[in-house]
Coordinates of C-alpha atoms in Angstrom, one line a residue:
Chain A
M1 CA 0.0 0.0 0.0
T2 CA 1.3 3.5 -0.9
V3 CA 0.4 7.1 -0.2
E4 CA -1.6 7.1 -3.4
S5 CA -4.3 4.9 -1.9
I6 CA -5.0 7.1 1.1
M7 CA -4.2 10.7 0.1
T8 CA -6.9 13.4 -0.3
R9 CA -7.1 14.3 -4.0
D10 CA -9.7 17.0 -3.6
L11 CA -7.4 20.0 -3.1
R12 CA -8.5 23.6 -2.6
K13 CA -6.2 25.9 -4.4
I14 CA -5.5 29.6 -4.2
L15 CA -3.3 31.8 -6.4
P16 CA -0.4 33.7 -4.6
S17 CA -1.8 37.0 -5.8
Q18 CA -5.3 36.4 -4.2
S19 CA -5.8 38.3 -1.0
V20 CA -5.6 37.0 2.6
R21 CA -9.3 37.9 2.9
E22 CA -10.2 35.7 0.0
G23 CA -8.2 32.8 1.4
L24 CA -9.8 33.2 4.9
K25 CA -13.2 33.2 3.2
M26 CA -12.5 30.0 1.3
M27 CA -11.4 28.2 4.3
H28 CA -14.3 29.3 6.4
E29 CA -16.9 28.4 3.9
R30 CA -15.6 25.0 3.2
H31 CA -14.5 24.2 6.7
I32 CA -10.9 23.3 5.7
R33 CA -7.7 24.2 7.4
T34 CA -5.3 24.5 4.6
L35 CA -5.2 25.8 1.0
A36 CA -2.6 24.9 -1.6
V37 CA -1.0 27.9 -3.1
V38 CA -0.2 27.3 -6.8
D39 CA 0.9 29.6 -9.6
D40 CA -0.8 30.2 -13.0
G41 CA 0.9 27.0 -14.4
D42 CA -0.5 24.9 -11.5
Q43 CA 2.9 24.6 -9.9
F44 CA 2.9 24.2 -6.1
I45 CA 4.4 27.2 -4.2
G46 CA 3.3 26.6 -0.6
L47 CA 0.5 26.4 1.9
F48 CA -1.8 29.0 3.4
G49 CA -3.9 27.8 6.3
I50 CA -5.5 28.7 9.6
R51 CA -2.0 28.6 11.2
Q52 CA -1.3 31.9 9.4
V53 CA -4.5 33.4 10.8
I54 CA -3.1 33.1 14.4
H55 CA 0.3 34.4 13.2
L56 CA -1.3 37.4 11.5
L57 CA -3.2 38.4 14.6
L58 CA 0.0 38.8 16.6
P59 CA 2.0 42.1 16.6
K60 CA 4.9 41.9 14.2
A61 CA 7.4 41.9 17.0
A62 CA 6.0 38.6 18.2
Q63 CA 5.6 37.1 14.7
M64 CA 9.3 37.1 13.9
K65 CA 12.2 34.8 14.6
Y66 CA 13.8 35.7 18.0
G67 CA 10.8 38.1 18.6
L68 CA 8.8 38.5 21.7
T69 CA 7.6 35.2 23.2
N70 CA 5.7 36.7 26.1
L71 CA 2.9 39.2 25.5
S72 CA 1.3 38.9 29.0
F73 CA 1.9 42.7 29.6
M74 CA -0.3 43.7 26.7
P75 CA -3.9 44.7 27.5
D76 CA -6.9 43.1 25.9
D77 CA -7.7 45.1 22.8
L78 CA -10.1 43.5 20.3
G79 CA -10.1 46.7 18.2
E80 CA -6.4 46.4 17.7
L81 CA -6.8 42.8 16.5
Y82 CA -9.5 43.8 14.1
D83 CA -7.4 46.7 12.8
R84 CA -4.5 44.3 12.1
L85 CA -6.7 41.8 10.4
L86 CA -8.4 44.5 8.1
D87 CA -4.9 45.7 7.3
V88 CA -3.4 42.3 6.4
G89 CA -6.7 41.2 4.7
Q90 CA -5.8 43.3 1.7
K91 CA -2.4 41.7 1.3
P92 CA -1.6 38.8 -1.1
V93 CA -1.4 35.4 0.5
S94 CA 2.2 35.2 -1.0
D95 CA 3.3 37.4 1.8
F96 CA 2.3 34.9 4.5
L97 CA 2.5 31.4 3.0
E98 CA 4.4 28.5 4.4
K99 CA 7.0 28.0 1.6
R100 CA 7.5 24.7 0.0
D101 CA 11.1 24.4 1.3
G102 CA 10.0 24.1 4.9
L103 CA 7.2 21.6 4.2
L104 CA 7.2 17.7 4.3
I105 CA 6.9 16.3 0.8
C106 CA 6.5 12.7 -0.5
A107 CA 5.5 11.0 -3.8
P108 CA 2.4 9.0 -4.7
S109 CA 4.5 5.9 -4.6
T110 CA 5.9 6.5 -1.1
P111 CA 5.4 3.5 1.1
L112 CA 3.3 3.8 4.2
P113 CA 6.0 3.5 6.9
E114 CA 7.8 6.4 5.3
L115 CA 4.6 8.4 5.3
L116 CA 3.9 7.6 9.0
E117 CA 7.3 8.8 9.8
L118 CA 6.7 12.1 7.9
L119 CA 3.4 12.6 9.7
H120 CA 5.1 12.0 13.0
Q121 CA 7.6 14.7 12.1
S122 CA 4.7 17.1 11.4
F123 CA 3.1 16.7 14.8
N124 CA 4.3 20.0 16.0
T125 CA 2.9 21.9 13.1
S126 CA -0.2 19.7 12.3
L127 CA 0.5 20.5 8.7
P128 CA -0.4 17.9 6.1
V129 CA 2.2 15.9 4.2
L130 CA 2.2 17.0 0.5
V131 CA 2.1 14.6 -2.3
I132 CA 4.0 15.8 -5.4
D133 CA 4.2 13.9 -8.6
G134 CA 7.9 13.6 -9.5
D135 CA 7.4 13.8 -13.4
S136 CA 5.0 16.8 -13.5
N137 CA 6.3 18.4 -10.3
K138 CA 2.6 19.1 -9.5
L139 CA 0.8 18.7 -6.3
V140 CA -1.5 15.8 -6.6
G141 CA -2.7 15.3 -3.1
M142 CA -2.3 15.8 0.6
V143 CA -2.2 13.4 3.6
S144 CA -3.0 14.4 7.1
A145 CA -3.1 12.2 10.3
W146 CA -6.9 12.3 9.8
D147 CA -6.6 10.5 6.5
V148 CA -4.6 7.8 8.3
L149 CA -7.3 7.4 10.9
E150 CA -10.1 7.3 8.3
K151 CA -8.6 5.2 5.6
L152 CA -6.2 3.0 7.5
V153 CA -6.7 2.7 11.2
M154 CA -10.4 2.2 11.1
N155 CA -10.0 -0.7 8.6
V156 CA -8.7 -3.0 11.2
Y157 CA -12.0 -2.8 13.2
P158 CA -14.6 -5.4 12.0
D159 CA -17.5 -2.9 11.6
N160 CA -15.2 -0.9 9.3
G161 CA -16.7 2.5 10.3
G162 CA -15.8 2.8 13.9
D163 CA -19.4 3.4 15.0
A164 CA -19.0 0.8 17.7
L165 CA -16.5 3.1 19.4
Chain B
M1 CA 65.1 42.3 16.9
A2 CA 66.7 40.4 14.1
A3 CA 68.3 38.0 16.4
M4 CA 65.0 37.3 18.1
H5 CA 63.5 36.5 14.8
S6 CA 66.1 34.0 14.0
D7 CA 65.7 32.4 17.5
L8 CA 61.9 32.1 16.9
N9 CA 62.5 30.7 13.4
S10 CA 64.8 28.1 14.6
M11 CA 62.1 26.9 17.0
T12 CA 59.5 26.3 14.3
N13 CA 59.4 23.3 12.1
V14 CA 57.6 24.4 8.9
V15 CA 57.1 21.8 6.3
F16 CA 59.6 21.7 3.3
G17 CA 61.7 24.1 5.1
W18 CA 59.5 27.0 4.0
D19 CA 60.1 30.4 5.7
P20 CA 57.7 30.5 8.7
L21 CA 57.4 34.3 8.2
W22 CA 55.8 33.8 4.8
V23 CA 53.8 30.7 5.5
S24 CA 52.2 32.4 8.5
T25 CA 51.6 35.7 6.7
I26 CA 49.9 34.0 3.8
L27 CA 47.7 31.9 6.1
F28 CA 46.8 34.9 8.1
V29 CA 46.0 37.1 5.1
V30 CA 43.9 34.3 3.5
T31 CA 42.0 33.6 6.7
Y32 CA 41.2 37.3 7.3
T33 CA 40.2 37.8 3.7
V34 CA 37.8 35.0 3.8
I35 CA 36.4 36.1 7.1
V36 CA 35.8 39.6 5.6
T37 CA 34.1 38.3 2.5
E38 CA 31.6 36.4 4.8
T39 CA 31.1 33.7 2.2
I40 CA 32.0 30.9 4.7
N41 CA 31.0 30.9 8.4
R42 CA 33.7 32.7 10.4
A43 CA 34.1 29.8 12.8
I44 CA 34.9 27.4 10.1
V45 CA 37.4 29.8 8.5
S46 CA 39.3 30.6 11.7
G47 CA 39.2 26.9 12.7
L48 CA 40.7 25.8 9.4
G49 CA 43.2 28.7 9.5
A50 CA 44.3 27.5 12.9
A51 CA 44.5 23.8 11.8
L52 CA 46.7 24.8 8.9
M53 CA 49.0 27.0 11.2
I54 CA 49.6 23.8 13.2
S55 CA 49.7 21.3 10.4
L56 CA 52.1 23.3 8.3
G57 CA 54.4 23.5 11.3
V58 CA 54.3 27.2 12.2
L59 CA 53.1 26.2 15.7
N60 CA 52.9 22.9 17.4
Q61 CA 49.7 22.0 19.2
E62 CA 51.0 23.0 22.6
Q63 CA 52.1 26.4 21.3
A64 CA 48.7 26.8 19.6
I65 CA 46.8 26.0 22.8
A66 CA 49.0 28.3 24.8
G67 CA 47.9 31.1 22.3
V68 CA 44.3 30.7 23.2
D69 CA 43.1 33.1 25.8
F70 CA 40.9 31.1 28.0
N71 CA 40.2 34.1 30.2
T72 CA 38.4 35.7 27.3
L73 CA 36.6 32.5 26.5
G74 CA 35.5 31.8 30.1
L75 CA 34.3 35.4 30.6
L76 CA 32.3 35.3 27.5
T77 CA 30.8 31.8 28.1
G78 CA 30.0 32.6 31.7
M79 CA 28.3 35.8 31.0
M80 CA 26.3 34.2 28.1
V81 CA 25.0 31.5 30.4
I82 CA 24.1 34.0 33.1
V83 CA 22.2 36.2 30.6
A84 CA 20.5 33.2 28.9
I85 CA 19.0 32.3 32.3
T86 CA 18.3 35.8 33.4
R87 CA 16.4 36.7 30.3
R88 CA 13.8 33.9 30.9
S89 CA 12.6 35.9 33.9
G90 CA 11.3 38.8 31.7
I91 CA 13.3 41.4 33.5
F92 CA 14.6 43.1 30.3
Q93 CA 11.1 43.5 28.9
Y94 CA 10.0 44.8 32.2
V95 CA 12.7 47.6 32.3
A96 CA 12.1 48.6 28.6
I97 CA 8.3 49.0 29.1
W98 CA 8.7 50.6 32.5
S99 CA 11.1 53.2 31.0
A100 CA 8.8 53.9 28.1
K101 CA 5.9 54.5 30.5
K102 CA 8.0 56.6 32.8
V103 CA 8.2 59.3 30.1
K104 CA 4.4 59.1 29.5
A105 CA 5.0 57.3 26.1
K106 CA 6.2 60.5 24.5
P107 CA 8.1 59.5 21.3
W108 CA 11.4 61.3 22.0
G109 CA 11.2 60.4 25.6
I110 CA 10.9 56.7 24.6
L111 CA 13.8 56.9 22.2
L112 CA 15.9 58.6 24.9
M113 CA 15.0 56.0 27.6
L114 CA 15.4 53.0 25.3
S115 CA 18.8 54.3 24.3
I116 CA 19.9 54.8 27.9
V117 CA 18.5 51.3 28.8
T118 CA 20.4 49.8 25.9
A119 CA 23.7 51.6 26.8
T120 CA 23.3 50.5 30.4
F121 CA 22.6 46.9 29.6
S122 CA 25.4 46.9 26.9
A123 CA 27.9 48.1 29.5
L124 CA 27.0 45.2 31.9
L125 CA 26.2 42.5 29.4
D126 CA 27.2 41.8 25.8
N127 CA 25.8 44.0 23.1
V128 CA 24.3 41.3 21.0
T129 CA 22.2 40.0 23.9
T130 CA 21.1 43.5 24.8
V131 CA 19.8 44.3 21.3
L132 CA 18.2 40.9 21.1
L133 CA 16.2 41.9 24.1
V134 CA 15.5 45.5 23.4
A135 CA 14.8 45.6 19.7
P136 CA 11.7 43.4 19.7
V137 CA 10.2 45.6 22.5
T138 CA 11.1 48.7 20.5
L139 CA 9.3 47.2 17.4
L140 CA 6.3 46.4 19.5
I141 CA 6.1 49.9 20.9
T142 CA 6.7 51.7 17.6
E143 CA 4.1 49.4 15.9
E144 CA 1.5 50.2 18.7
M145 CA 2.2 53.9 18.3
D146 CA 2.2 53.7 14.5
M147 CA 5.7 55.2 14.2
N148 CA 8.7 54.5 12.0
P149 CA 11.1 52.3 14.1
Y150 CA 14.2 53.4 12.2
P151 CA 15.3 56.4 14.5
F152 CA 14.7 54.2 17.6
L153 CA 16.8 51.3 16.2
F154 CA 19.5 53.6 14.9
A155 CA 19.9 55.2 18.3
E156 CA 19.9 51.7 20.0
I157 CA 22.7 50.5 17.7
F158 CA 24.8 53.5 18.7
A159 CA 23.8 53.1 22.4
S160 CA 24.9 49.4 22.4
N161 CA 28.3 50.1 20.9
I162 CA 28.9 53.2 23.1
G163 CA 27.7 51.6 26.2
G164 CA 29.7 48.5 25.5
A165 CA 32.9 50.6 25.5
A166 CA 32.4 51.6 29.1
T167 CA 33.3 48.4 30.9
L168 CA 35.6 45.3 30.8
V169 CA 32.6 43.0 30.0
G170 CA 30.8 45.4 27.7
D171 CA 32.3 44.4 24.4
P172 CA 34.6 41.6 23.2
P173 CA 37.5 44.1 22.3
N174 CA 37.5 45.2 25.9
I175 CA 37.4 41.6 27.2
M176 CA 40.4 40.7 25.0
I177 CA 42.4 43.8 25.8
G178 CA 41.6 43.5 29.6
S179 CA 42.5 39.8 29.6
A180 CA 45.8 40.2 27.6
V181 CA 47.0 43.3 29.5
H182 CA 45.7 42.3 32.9
L183 CA 43.5 45.3 33.2
S184 CA 40.8 45.1 35.8
F185 CA 37.1 45.9 35.7
N186 CA 37.9 49.0 37.7
D187 CA 40.6 50.1 35.3
F188 CA 38.0 50.2 32.5
L189 CA 35.5 51.9 34.8
L190 CA 37.9 54.6 35.7
N191 CA 39.4 55.1 32.3
L192 CA 36.7 54.5 29.7
A193 CA 33.4 54.9 31.5
P194 CA 33.9 58.7 32.2
I195 CA 33.9 59.6 28.5
V196 CA 31.0 57.4 27.6
P197 CA 28.2 59.7 28.8
A198 CA 29.7 62.6 26.8
I199 CA 29.7 60.5 23.6
M200 CA 26.1 59.3 24.3
L201 CA 25.1 62.9 24.7
V202 CA 26.7 64.1 21.4
T203 CA 25.1 61.1 19.6
L204 CA 21.7 61.7 21.1
V205 CA 21.8 65.4 20.2
A206 CA 22.5 64.4 16.6
V207 CA 19.7 61.9 16.6
Y208 CA 17.4 64.6 18.1
L209 CA 18.3 67.1 15.3
L210 CA 17.9 64.4 12.6
W211 CA 14.7 62.8 13.7
G212 CA 13.7 63.7 17.3
K213 CA 12.4 67.2 16.5
G214 CA 9.8 65.9 14.1
M215 CA 8.5 63.1 16.2
H216 CA 5.0 63.1 17.5
A217 CA 2.3 60.6 18.3
T218 CA -1.4 60.9 18.9
T219 CA -2.8 60.7 22.5
Q220 CA -4.5 57.5 21.4
A221 CA -1.3 55.9 20.3
R222 CA 0.5 56.9 23.5
E223 CA -2.5 55.7 25.6
R224 CA -1.9 52.2 24.0
V225 CA 1.6 52.0 25.4
M226 CA 0.5 53.4 28.8
R227 CA -1.9 50.5 29.1
F228 CA 1.0 48.0 29.0
R229 CA 1.2 46.2 32.3
E230 CA 5.0 45.9 32.7
R231 CA 4.6 43.8 35.9
E232 CA 3.0 41.0 33.9
A233 CA 6.3 40.8 31.8
I234 CA 8.0 39.2 34.8
S235 CA 7.2 35.6 33.9
D236 CA 9.1 34.0 36.7
P237 CA 9.6 36.1 39.9
A238 CA 11.5 33.4 41.6
L239 CA 14.0 33.1 38.8
L240 CA 14.2 36.9 38.7
K241 CA 15.3 37.1 42.3
K242 CA 17.9 34.4 41.8
S243 CA 19.4 35.8 38.7
L244 CA 19.5 39.4 39.9
A245 CA 21.2 38.2 43.1
V246 CA 23.8 36.3 41.0
L247 CA 24.3 39.2 38.6
T248 CA 24.8 41.6 41.4
V249 CA 27.4 39.4 43.2
V250 CA 29.1 38.9 39.9
M251 CA 29.3 42.6 39.2
I252 CA 30.6 43.3 42.8
A253 CA 33.2 40.5 42.3
F254 CA 34.4 42.1 39.1
V255 CA 34.9 45.4 41.0
L256 CA 36.7 43.6 43.9
A257 CA 38.5 41.2 41.5
H258 CA 41.9 42.6 42.3
P259 CA 41.9 42.2 46.1
L260 CA 40.1 38.9 45.7
R261 CA 42.9 37.8 43.2
L262 CA 40.3 36.5 40.8
E263 CA 40.4 36.7 37.0
P264 CA 37.2 37.7 35.3
A265 CA 36.7 34.3 33.7
T266 CA 36.6 32.7 37.1
I267 CA 34.0 35.1 38.4
A268 CA 31.8 34.7 35.3
M269 CA 32.0 30.9 35.3
F270 CA 31.5 30.8 39.0
G271 CA 28.4 32.9 38.7
A272 CA 27.1 30.8 35.8
G273 CA 27.6 27.7 37.9
V274 CA 25.8 29.1 41.0
L275 CA 22.9 30.4 38.9
M276 CA 22.4 27.0 37.2
L277 CA 22.6 25.4 40.7
L278 CA 20.0 27.7 42.2
N279 CA 17.7 27.2 39.1
N280 CA 17.9 23.4 39.4
L281 CA 17.9 22.7 43.1
G282 CA 15.1 20.2 44.0
R283 CA 14.3 19.4 40.4
H284 CA 14.1 16.0 38.9
A285 CA 17.3 14.7 37.2
D286 CA 15.7 14.8 33.7
D287 CA 14.4 18.3 34.2
Q288 CA 17.9 19.3 35.4
S289 CA 19.5 17.8 32.4
E290 CA 17.1 19.5 30.1
D291 CA 17.5 22.9 31.8
V292 CA 21.3 22.7 31.8
H293 CA 21.3 21.6 28.1
K294 CA 19.1 24.6 27.3
S295 CA 21.3 27.1 29.1
F296 CA 24.5 25.8 27.5
G297 CA 22.7 25.7 24.2
E298 CA 22.1 29.4 24.3
V299 CA 25.9 30.1 24.5
E300 CA 27.0 31.5 21.1
W301 CA 29.4 28.6 20.3
V302 CA 30.0 30.0 16.9
T303 CA 31.6 33.1 18.4
I304 CA 33.6 31.0 21.0
F305 CA 35.0 28.7 18.4
F306 CA 35.7 31.7 16.1
F307 CA 37.8 33.1 19.0
V308 CA 39.7 29.9 19.4
G309 CA 40.7 29.6 15.8
L310 CA 41.5 33.3 15.6
F311 CA 43.8 33.2 18.7
I312 CA 45.8 30.4 17.1
V313 CA 46.0 32.1 13.8
V314 CA 47.3 35.2 15.6
A315 CA 49.7 33.2 17.7
G316 CA 51.1 31.8 14.4
V317 CA 52.0 35.2 13.0
E318 CA 53.2 36.3 16.4
H319 CA 55.4 33.3 16.8
A320 CA 56.9 33.7 13.4
G321 CA 57.8 37.3 14.2
V322 CA 55.4 39.0 11.6
L323 CA 53.7 41.2 14.3
D324 CA 57.1 42.4 15.6
L325 CA 58.0 43.5 12.0
L326 CA 54.6 45.2 11.7
A327 CA 55.0 46.9 15.0
D328 CA 58.4 48.2 13.9
W329 CA 56.9 49.4 10.7
V330 CA 54.1 51.3 12.5
L331 CA 56.7 52.8 15.0
G332 CA 58.7 54.0 12.0
L333 CA 55.7 55.8 10.7
T334 CA 54.7 57.4 13.9
G335 CA 58.4 58.2 14.8
G336 CA 58.0 56.3 18.0
D337 CA 56.0 59.2 19.4
M338 CA 53.4 58.2 22.1
A339 CA 50.8 60.9 21.2
V340 CA 51.0 60.1 17.4
T341 CA 50.9 56.4 18.0
S342 CA 47.9 56.5 20.4
I343 CA 45.8 58.8 18.1
A344 CA 46.7 56.7 15.0
V345 CA 45.7 53.6 16.8
L346 CA 42.4 55.2 17.8
W347 CA 41.5 56.4 14.3
I348 CA 42.8 53.3 12.5
A349 CA 40.9 51.0 14.9
A350 CA 37.8 53.1 14.4
I351 CA 37.8 53.0 10.7
A352 CA 38.9 49.4 10.5
S353 CA 36.2 48.3 12.9
A354 CA 33.6 50.1 10.9
I355 CA 34.5 48.0 7.8
V356 CA 35.5 44.7 9.3
D357 CA 34.7 42.7 12.5
N358 CA 36.5 44.4 15.3
I359 CA 37.3 41.0 17.0
P360 CA 40.0 39.8 14.5
F361 CA 41.4 43.3 14.3
V362 CA 41.9 43.6 18.0
A363 CA 43.1 40.1 18.3
T364 CA 46.0 41.2 15.9
M365 CA 46.6 44.5 17.4
I366 CA 47.1 43.2 21.0
P367 CA 50.3 41.3 20.4
M368 CA 51.5 44.0 18.0
I369 CA 51.1 46.7 20.6
E370 CA 52.6 44.5 23.2
S371 CA 55.7 44.3 21.1
M372 CA 56.1 48.1 21.0
A373 CA 56.7 48.1 24.8
P374 CA 60.5 48.3 24.6
S375 CA 60.3 51.4 22.4
F376 CA 58.1 53.2 24.9
G377 CA 60.2 52.2 27.9
G378 CA 58.1 49.3 29.1
A379 CA 54.7 47.8 29.1
E380 CA 53.4 50.1 31.8
N381 CA 53.8 53.1 29.4
L382 CA 51.4 51.7 26.9
M383 CA 48.2 52.5 28.6
P384 CA 47.2 55.4 26.3
I385 CA 47.5 53.1 23.3
W386 CA 45.4 50.4 25.0
W387 CA 42.6 52.9 25.8
S388 CA 42.8 54.2 22.3
L389 CA 42.5 50.8 20.9
A390 CA 39.4 50.0 23.1
L391 CA 37.6 53.2 22.2
G392 CA 38.4 53.0 18.6
A393 CA 37.4 49.3 18.2
C394 CA 34.1 49.7 20.2
L395 CA 33.0 53.0 18.8
G396 CA 34.1 52.2 15.3
G397 CA 31.5 49.4 15.2
N398 CA 29.0 52.2 14.7
G399 CA 30.3 53.2 11.3
S400 CA 28.4 50.7 9.3
L401 CA 25.8 47.9 9.5
V402 CA 28.6 45.3 9.4
G403 CA 30.7 47.1 12.0
A404 CA 29.4 45.0 14.9
S405 CA 27.3 41.9 15.3
A406 CA 24.7 43.9 17.3
N407 CA 24.1 46.1 14.3
L408 CA 23.4 43.1 12.1
I409 CA 21.0 41.7 14.7
V410 CA 19.0 45.0 14.8
A411 CA 19.0 45.2 10.9
G412 CA 17.7 41.6 10.9
F413 CA 14.8 42.5 13.2
A414 CA 14.0 45.6 11.2
E415 CA 13.8 43.6 8.0
R416 CA 11.6 41.0 9.5
A417 CA 9.3 43.7 10.7
G418 CA 9.1 45.1 7.2
H419 CA 11.4 48.1 7.8
R420 CA 14.6 47.1 6.0
I421 CA 17.6 49.3 6.8
P422 CA 19.6 49.9 3.6
F423 CA 23.3 49.5 4.0
L424 CA 24.2 52.9 2.5
K425 CA 21.4 54.8 4.0
F426 CA 22.6 53.8 7.4
M427 CA 26.2 54.4 6.7
A428 CA 25.5 57.9 5.3
V429 CA 24.6 59.1 8.7
A430 CA 26.3 56.5 10.9
F431 CA 29.8 56.9 9.6
P432 CA 30.1 60.7 10.1
L433 CA 28.4 60.3 13.5
M434 CA 30.9 57.6 14.4
L435 CA 33.8 59.9 13.3
L436 CA 32.3 62.6 15.5
S437 CA 32.4 60.2 18.4
I438 CA 36.1 59.6 17.6
V439 CA 36.8 63.3 17.7
V440 CA 35.4 63.4 21.2
A441 CA 37.5 60.3 22.1
T442 CA 40.6 61.9 20.6
V443 CA 40.1 65.0 22.8
Y444 CA 39.6 62.8 25.8
I445 CA 42.7 60.7 25.2
W446 CA 44.8 63.9 24.4
I447 CA 43.7 65.8 27.6
R448 CA 43.8 62.8 29.9
Y449 CA 46.9 60.8 28.8
L450 CA 49.1 62.7 26.4

């Protein structure tokens, strides 16, 4: 069994030039956590997901590497958060995406043990593992821990649906 | 001098019978050139330079290790550990926010206070740590106030390098000079600290004329900063008490080092050990292991290993007699006059430190200046030159973005916050302002020592 048999093929895509606001709307409407950012030629560039929303709500000084890690001294200020969101909402998703370099990638033919190891690595980020076709260099699917639960783990139980649990 | 060279040469065992003078000079020049180009990590370059100095026979391993100044390394490492633990308490954020609120969040007041806080911390801790702590708070405050952070960051860069000049532990050049020449914490306090406020004043006046006059913020923006609750920034009050106690005792020990007959490295490493002990008492073995690992992990090992390699490379050229020849050449140019030599060292150190890292420069200058001692009637007469070197190397770091590590750290923060500091834009103001500080230093050296 390989990645191909359990990956999600139904990918939601967004162009890097589309706004953060459009991205947030797409995720909200479809109840999904992550969008694949692809260019005009359908080449995969990176991911934009709900992780970025939390990031965007922070002051810049806390978003950055070596930045502030403790904001307990800041007062509650919902207005400030709204202002920040309205401001970044106009910006393109390309400004905030998780770049391809930092993501975990496999091929459709990757065997399951290797996939499980990749998913294990991604526990801290809860980002999906991306499935890229080697020949076309295009994103053909994504696999999350949820896919493993749904399409693999639950198969071992006789009722095959987990309702008994 | 010639007899001494031949003595030294006969002691070396360079491969193929090559001239140690040339081999060491070429290795030195190549090492420094690659360091300056910054194409390869400086710790790798200095390490390989050192390995070649030994492998080609300029030095044997014993001589190489004797060339490493462990007092400098111990002082740096110890202070890094103490600061790594102390910063977790949140004290530095507390002080920065407290100082901003103390001036009712008026923009120029904040710039002034943050500069003074930066200079003070830089005098007691290393500059890189200081700006790592102050720059993010500065960016937060300026973001909240909707102000351009550039003037604030510019002033903080200057404050960190100027403040660092004030004490033995403030800046690596001072640590190296103090260690090599056996100058105490008090020597630096009495000789360099007095001029530092004057240089800060001149700098802040210039910053005021350039940017301060036009600064203003709305009442609403100031109100946002005034609502910060600085007490909440203290994330670990117990750790705060322990680390402030250790830091205070360490500073007192630096002042009393002479009567206590302790070298600075012993004090710093002692302090680091005690603070780690206090922070781990009663903890489970696994937690202790993790905590100690984390504390040591925050030591800038790249800098420490850079120093090790550099000391060996410099020991190589020193051993081969290159630095004696250079010293003779410099003395020939200055006519062996103390005043001319001191002022020349001050200005050359400043300009060199603005362009290249001041650590390798000072590492080379120290043995070179030491070998001038006979010409000036003994090592005790070299003091004006040492103070000139320290002031030049520390203040010179302000001349460009690459002049000091702290500058690059601030520039990195600015860029990540979307306010890139262009190299030339910074230098256009920073270089003349740095030269102005050197003019002040020249007057000070002249009046006090010459």
